[in-house]
Coordinates of C-alpha atoms in Angstrom, one line a residue:
M174 CA -140.3 91.8 -190.9
Q175 CA -136.7 90.4 -190.7
S176 CA -137.0 90.0 -186.9
L177 CA -140.2 88.0 -187.2
F178 CA -139.0 85.9 -189.9
A179 CA -135.9 84.9 -188.0
F180 CA -138.0 84.2 -184.8
K181 CA -137.7 80.6 -183.7
G182 CA -139.4 80.7 -180.2
T183 CA -143.0 80.6 -179.0
E184 CA -145.5 83.0 -177.8
S185 CA -144.6 82.3 -174.2
D186 CA -140.9 83.2 -174.6
D187 CA -139.1 86.2 -173.3
F188 CA -138.8 88.5 -176.4
K189 CA -135.8 90.7 -175.0
K190 CA -133.3 89.0 -177.3
D191 CA -135.6 89.6 -180.3
E192 CA -136.2 93.2 -179.3
K193 CA -132.4 93.5 -179.1
F194 CA -132.1 91.9 -182.5
L195 CA -134.6 94.4 -183.9
Y196 CA -132.9 97.5 -182.5
N197 CA -129.4 96.3 -183.5
S198 CA -130.7 95.8 -187.1
I199 CA -132.2 99.3 -187.2
D200 CA -128.9 100.7 -185.7
K201 CA -126.9 99.0 -188.5
M202 CA -128.9 101.2 -190.9
S203 CA -127.2 104.2 -189.3
D204 CA -123.8 102.6 -189.7
L205 CA -124.4 102.4 -193.5
Y206 CA -125.5 106.0 -193.5
Y207 CA -122.2 107.1 -191.7
A208 CA -120.0 104.9 -193.9
I209 CA -121.4 106.6 -197.0
M210 CA -120.9 110.1 -195.4
A211 CA -117.3 108.9 -194.8
L212 CA -117.1 108.1 -198.5
M213 CA -118.2 111.7 -199.3
I214 CA -115.3 113.0 -197.2
E215 CA -112.9 110.8 -199.0
L216 CA -114.1 111.9 -202.4
Q217 CA -113.3 115.5 -201.5
K218 CA -109.9 114.4 -200.1
K219 CA -109.3 112.7 -203.5
A220 CA -110.2 115.7 -205.4
N221 CA -107.9 117.9 -203.5
S222 CA -105.1 115.3 -203.7
K223 CA -105.4 115.2 -207.5
L224 CA -105.2 119.0 -207.7
E225 CA -102.2 119.2 -205.3
L226 CA -100.3 116.5 -207.5
S227 CA -101.1 118.5 -210.7
Q228 CA -99.6 121.7 -209.3
K229 CA -96.4 119.9 -208.4
K230 CA -95.7 118.6 -211.9
M231 CA -92.3 119.2 -213.4
L232 CA -93.9 120.6 -216.6
A233 CA -97.0 122.1 -215.0
T234 CA -99.4 123.9 -217.4
Q235 CA -101.1 127.2 -216.4
E236 CA -104.2 125.0 -215.9
D237 CA -102.2 122.7 -213.5
I238 CA -100.9 125.7 -211.5
N239 CA -104.3 127.4 -211.3
P240 CA -106.7 124.5 -211.5
N241 CA -110.5 124.5 -211.5
R242 CA -111.4 123.8 -207.8
K243 CA -115.1 123.8 -208.3
F244 CA -115.7 120.1 -207.4
A245 CA -113.1 120.1 -204.6
D246 CA -114.8 123.2 -203.1
N247 CA -118.3 122.0 -203.7
A248 CA -120.4 123.5 -200.8
V249 CA -122.0 120.1 -199.9
L250 CA -118.8 118.3 -199.7
E251 CA -117.3 121.1 -197.8
F252 CA -120.2 121.0 -195.3
I253 CA -119.9 117.3 -194.8
S254 CA -116.1 117.4 -194.6
N255 CA -116.0 120.2 -192.0
N256 CA -118.7 118.7 -189.8
T257 CA -116.8 117.9 -186.5
M258 CA -119.7 116.1 -185.0
L259 CA -120.2 113.9 -188.0
K260 CA -116.4 112.9 -188.2
E261 CA -116.5 112.1 -184.5
V262 CA -119.4 109.6 -184.8
I263 CA -117.6 108.0 -187.9
E264 CA -114.4 107.6 -186.0
K265 CA -116.1 106.3 -182.8
R266 CA -117.9 103.6 -184.8
K267 CA -115.0 102.8 -186.9
L268 CA -116.9 103.4 -190.2
N269 CA -114.3 104.9 -192.4
F270 CA -113.1 101.8 -194.2
W271 CA -112.0 103.7 -197.2
D272 CA -108.3 104.2 -196.2
L273 CA -108.0 100.3 -196.5
D274 CA -110.5 100.0 -199.4
F275 CA -109.4 103.2 -201.3
E276 CA -110.0 101.5 -204.7
Y277 CA -113.6 101.9 -204.2
V278 CA -113.1 105.8 -203.7
D279 CA -111.0 105.6 -206.9
V280 CA -113.8 103.8 -208.8
I281 CA -116.5 106.3 -207.6
Y282 CA -114.2 109.3 -208.2
K283 CA -113.4 108.2 -211.7
S284 CA -117.0 107.6 -212.5
I285 CA -117.8 111.1 -211.5
F286 CA -114.9 112.6 -213.2
E287 CA -115.6 111.0 -216.6
S288 CA -119.4 111.8 -216.3
D289 CA -121.2 114.4 -218.5
L290 CA -122.6 115.8 -215.2
Y291 CA -119.1 116.6 -213.9
K292 CA -118.0 118.1 -217.3
E293 CA -121.1 120.3 -217.5
Y294 CA -120.8 121.4 -213.8
M295 CA -117.1 122.3 -214.1
A296 CA -117.7 124.3 -217.4
K297 CA -120.2 126.6 -215.8
G298 CA -117.9 128.8 -213.7
P299 CA -118.4 129.8 -210.1
S300 CA -121.5 128.3 -208.6
D301 CA -123.9 129.1 -205.8
L302 CA -125.2 126.7 -203.1
K303 CA -128.2 125.7 -205.2
E304 CA -126.0 124.5 -208.2
D305 CA -123.7 122.7 -205.8
K306 CA -126.7 120.9 -204.2
D307 CA -128.3 120.0 -207.5
F308 CA -125.0 118.6 -208.8
M309 CA -124.4 116.4 -205.7
I310 CA -128.0 115.1 -205.7
D311 CA -127.6 114.2 -209.4
V312 CA -124.2 112.7 -208.8
Y313 CA -125.5 110.7 -205.9
A314 CA -128.7 109.5 -207.6
E315 CA -127.1 108.7 -211.0
I316 CA -123.5 107.6 -210.2
I317 CA -123.0 106.7 -206.6
A318 CA -126.2 105.0 -205.6
P319 CA -126.5 102.7 -208.6
N320 CA -122.8 101.7 -208.7
D321 CA -122.6 97.8 -208.8
K322 CA -119.2 97.6 -207.2
L323 CA -120.2 99.8 -204.3
F324 CA -123.3 97.7 -203.9
D325 CA -121.3 94.4 -203.8
Y326 CA -118.9 96.0 -201.4
F327 CA -121.6 97.0 -198.9
E328 CA -123.2 93.4 -199.3
D329 CA -119.8 91.9 -198.3
K330 CA -119.4 94.3 -195.4
Q331 CA -122.8 93.8 -193.8
I332 CA -125.5 91.5 -195.4
T333 CA -128.4 93.6 -194.1
W334 CA -127.0 96.7 -195.7
V335 CA -128.6 95.4 -199.1
D336 CA -132.1 95.9 -197.7
D337 CA -131.1 99.2 -196.0
L338 CA -129.5 100.9 -199.1
P339 CA -132.8 102.2 -200.7
V340 CA -133.8 103.9 -197.3
V341 CA -130.4 105.3 -196.7
N342 CA -129.9 106.6 -200.3
T343 CA -133.3 108.4 -199.9
A344 CA -132.2 109.8 -196.6
I345 CA -128.9 111.1 -198.0
I346 CA -130.6 112.8 -200.9
K347 CA -133.1 114.5 -198.4
K348 CA -130.1 115.7 -196.5
F349 CA -128.5 117.3 -199.5
T350 CA -131.8 118.9 -200.5
K351 CA -132.5 120.4 -197.2
L352 CA -128.9 121.5 -196.6
K353 CA -128.2 125.1 -195.8
L354 CA -124.9 126.5 -194.8
T355 CA -126.5 127.9 -191.6
K356 CA -127.6 124.5 -190.6
P357 CA -126.2 123.1 -187.2
E358 CA -123.8 120.2 -187.2
T359 CA -126.6 118.0 -186.0
H360 CA -128.2 118.3 -189.5
L361 CA -125.9 115.5 -190.7
I362 CA -126.5 113.1 -187.8
A363 CA -128.6 110.2 -188.7
E364 CA -132.2 110.2 -187.5
L365 CA -133.4 106.7 -187.2
Y366 CA -136.6 107.6 -185.5
K367 CA -138.9 110.5 -186.1
D368 CA -139.5 110.6 -182.3
E369 CA -139.8 108.3 -179.2
D370 CA -143.2 107.1 -180.3
D371 CA -141.7 105.9 -183.6
K372 CA -139.1 103.8 -181.7
T373 CA -141.9 102.4 -179.4
F374 CA -144.0 101.5 -182.5
A375 CA -141.2 99.3 -183.8
K376 CA -141.1 97.4 -180.5
D377 CA -144.9 97.2 -180.1
L378 CA -145.4 95.8 -183.6
L379 CA -142.9 93.2 -183.0
Y380 CA -144.2 92.1 -179.5
K381 CA -147.9 92.3 -180.5
T382 CA -147.4 90.2 -183.6
L383 CA -145.3 87.6 -181.7
L384 CA -147.8 87.4 -178.9
N385 CA -150.8 86.9 -181.2
S386 CA -149.2 84.9 -184.0
T387 CA -151.2 81.7 -183.5
K388 CA -154.5 83.7 -183.5
F389 CA -153.4 85.7 -186.6
T390 CA -152.5 82.6 -188.4
E391 CA -155.8 80.9 -187.6
E392 CA -157.6 83.9 -188.9
I393 CA -155.6 83.9 -192.1
A394 CA -156.1 80.2 -192.8
A395 CA -159.8 80.7 -192.3
K396 CA -160.1 83.0 -195.2
T397 CA -159.2 80.4 -197.9
T398 CA -160.1 76.7 -198.5
N399 CA -157.0 76.4 -200.6
W400 CA -154.4 77.3 -198.1
D401 CA -150.8 76.5 -198.9
A402 CA -149.0 75.5 -195.7
E403 CA -145.6 76.4 -197.2
R404 CA -146.9 79.8 -197.9
L405 CA -148.1 80.2 -194.4
A406 CA -144.6 79.4 -193.1
S407 CA -143.0 81.8 -195.6
L408 CA -142.5 85.5 -195.6
D409 CA -146.0 86.0 -196.9
G410 CA -147.3 84.5 -193.6
V411 CA -145.2 87.0 -191.6
L412 CA -146.4 90.0 -193.7
L413 CA -150.0 88.9 -193.3
Q414 CA -149.6 88.5 -189.5
M415 CA -148.0 92.1 -189.3
A416 CA -150.8 93.6 -191.3
I417 CA -153.5 92.0 -189.2
C418 CA -151.7 93.1 -186.2
E419 CA -151.8 96.7 -187.4
F420 CA -155.6 96.3 -188.2
Q421 CA -156.4 95.1 -184.7
K422 CA -153.8 96.6 -182.3
F423 CA -153.1 100.0 -183.9
P424 CA -156.4 101.9 -184.2
S425 CA -154.8 105.1 -185.5
I426 CA -153.2 103.5 -188.7
P427 CA -155.5 103.7 -191.7
V428 CA -156.4 100.3 -193.1
K429 CA -155.4 101.5 -196.7
V430 CA -152.1 102.7 -195.3
T431 CA -151.4 99.2 -193.9
I432 CA -152.4 97.4 -197.0
N433 CA -150.4 99.5 -199.3
E434 CA -147.3 99.3 -197.1
Y435 CA -147.4 95.4 -196.9
L436 CA -148.1 95.0 -200.6
E437 CA -145.0 97.2 -201.4
I438 CA -142.9 95.1 -199.1
A439 CA -144.1 91.9 -200.7
K440 CA -143.3 93.2 -204.2
E441 CA -139.8 94.0 -202.9
Y442 CA -139.0 90.9 -200.9
S443 CA -141.3 87.9 -201.6
T444 CA -142.5 86.1 -204.7
P445 CA -143.9 87.6 -207.9
K446 CA -147.4 86.3 -206.9
S447 CA -147.2 87.4 -203.3
S448 CA -148.7 90.9 -203.5
V449 CA -151.9 89.5 -205.3
F450 CA -152.2 86.7 -202.8
I451 CA -151.7 89.0 -199.7
N452 CA -154.1 91.6 -201.1
G453 CA -156.8 89.0 -201.6
I454 CA -156.5 87.7 -198.0
L455 CA -156.4 91.3 -196.4
D456 CA -159.4 92.3 -198.5
K457 CA -161.5 89.4 -197.1
I458 CA -160.4 90.2 -193.6
V459 CA -161.3 93.9 -193.8
K460 CA -164.7 93.1 -195.4
E461 CA -165.3 90.7 -192.4
Y462 CA -164.4 93.5 -189.9
K463 CA -166.7 95.9 -191.6
E464 CA -169.6 93.5 -191.6
N465 CA -169.2 92.8 -188.0
N466 CA -168.3 96.2 -187.0
I467 CA -165.0 95.2 -185.2
H468 CA -161.6 96.6 -185.0
N469 CA -162.7 100.0 -186.1
K470 CA -160.2 102.7 -186.6
V471 CA -160.0 106.0 -184.6
G472 CA -160.9 109.1 -186.5
R473 CA -163.0 109.7 -189.6
G474 CA -162.2 107.8 -192.9
L475 CA -159.6 105.5 -191.4
M476 CA -161.4 102.3 -192.0

């Protein structure tokens, strides 16, 4: 969607630069994932540092000398921090900003430390992997992901990360949920594509939408007598073209799946009335396809 919205050429252009823009944008999503994983490593370092400082106090209490290490030794944080492959990727891509921007580590650590989640977790005594995972999932979902300062920081670092955050946050929680101590190091490496077909689909959708944009636009305009030219040139027009492209050029994707996906995208990125507008246009187009028995889907029940 972003690549098509940014496109300024014509249908006769060479789309290699646009393909490169698409793949670079997708790759930036993995950068965000690794930056957050680097933050997890720094949080554990922070916890260990706090405990070490407490033990070195001149008037250290028994609690200072024998501190509760439950958070510092959390199995999820340990798994992340000890993952050599993950740390090599973070270092190679230069995605550990936290040494310079340590105040954000402090903000997140303090929010965790002062939370009821943390107090309840620390009071329960020794934990197993399930409890450690549940705690980190709750901490991530309730404290880290919604943190406004962290959101603003990521926005300043890379503007596209604002759109990527919901996807990356979901991916990280899934990683935590599926984590087992016997998992290989590759478990924490970002998986941008399900398989090679998934990557090819992204390029095909871009190319086929660009190559047929004029035809798709004419088809859209024919479905309403009150067509708003500004809406055609807006994000709504891009989303409609992409949806029609899936209708016509991807026979294995069910119509309902396409419609639902683009309505959700419209709700997230376009105007309050966009989803209703897009739904109305797509409904007319699908009915016409059915009546004329064209652009049928492969497989039972897909139309």
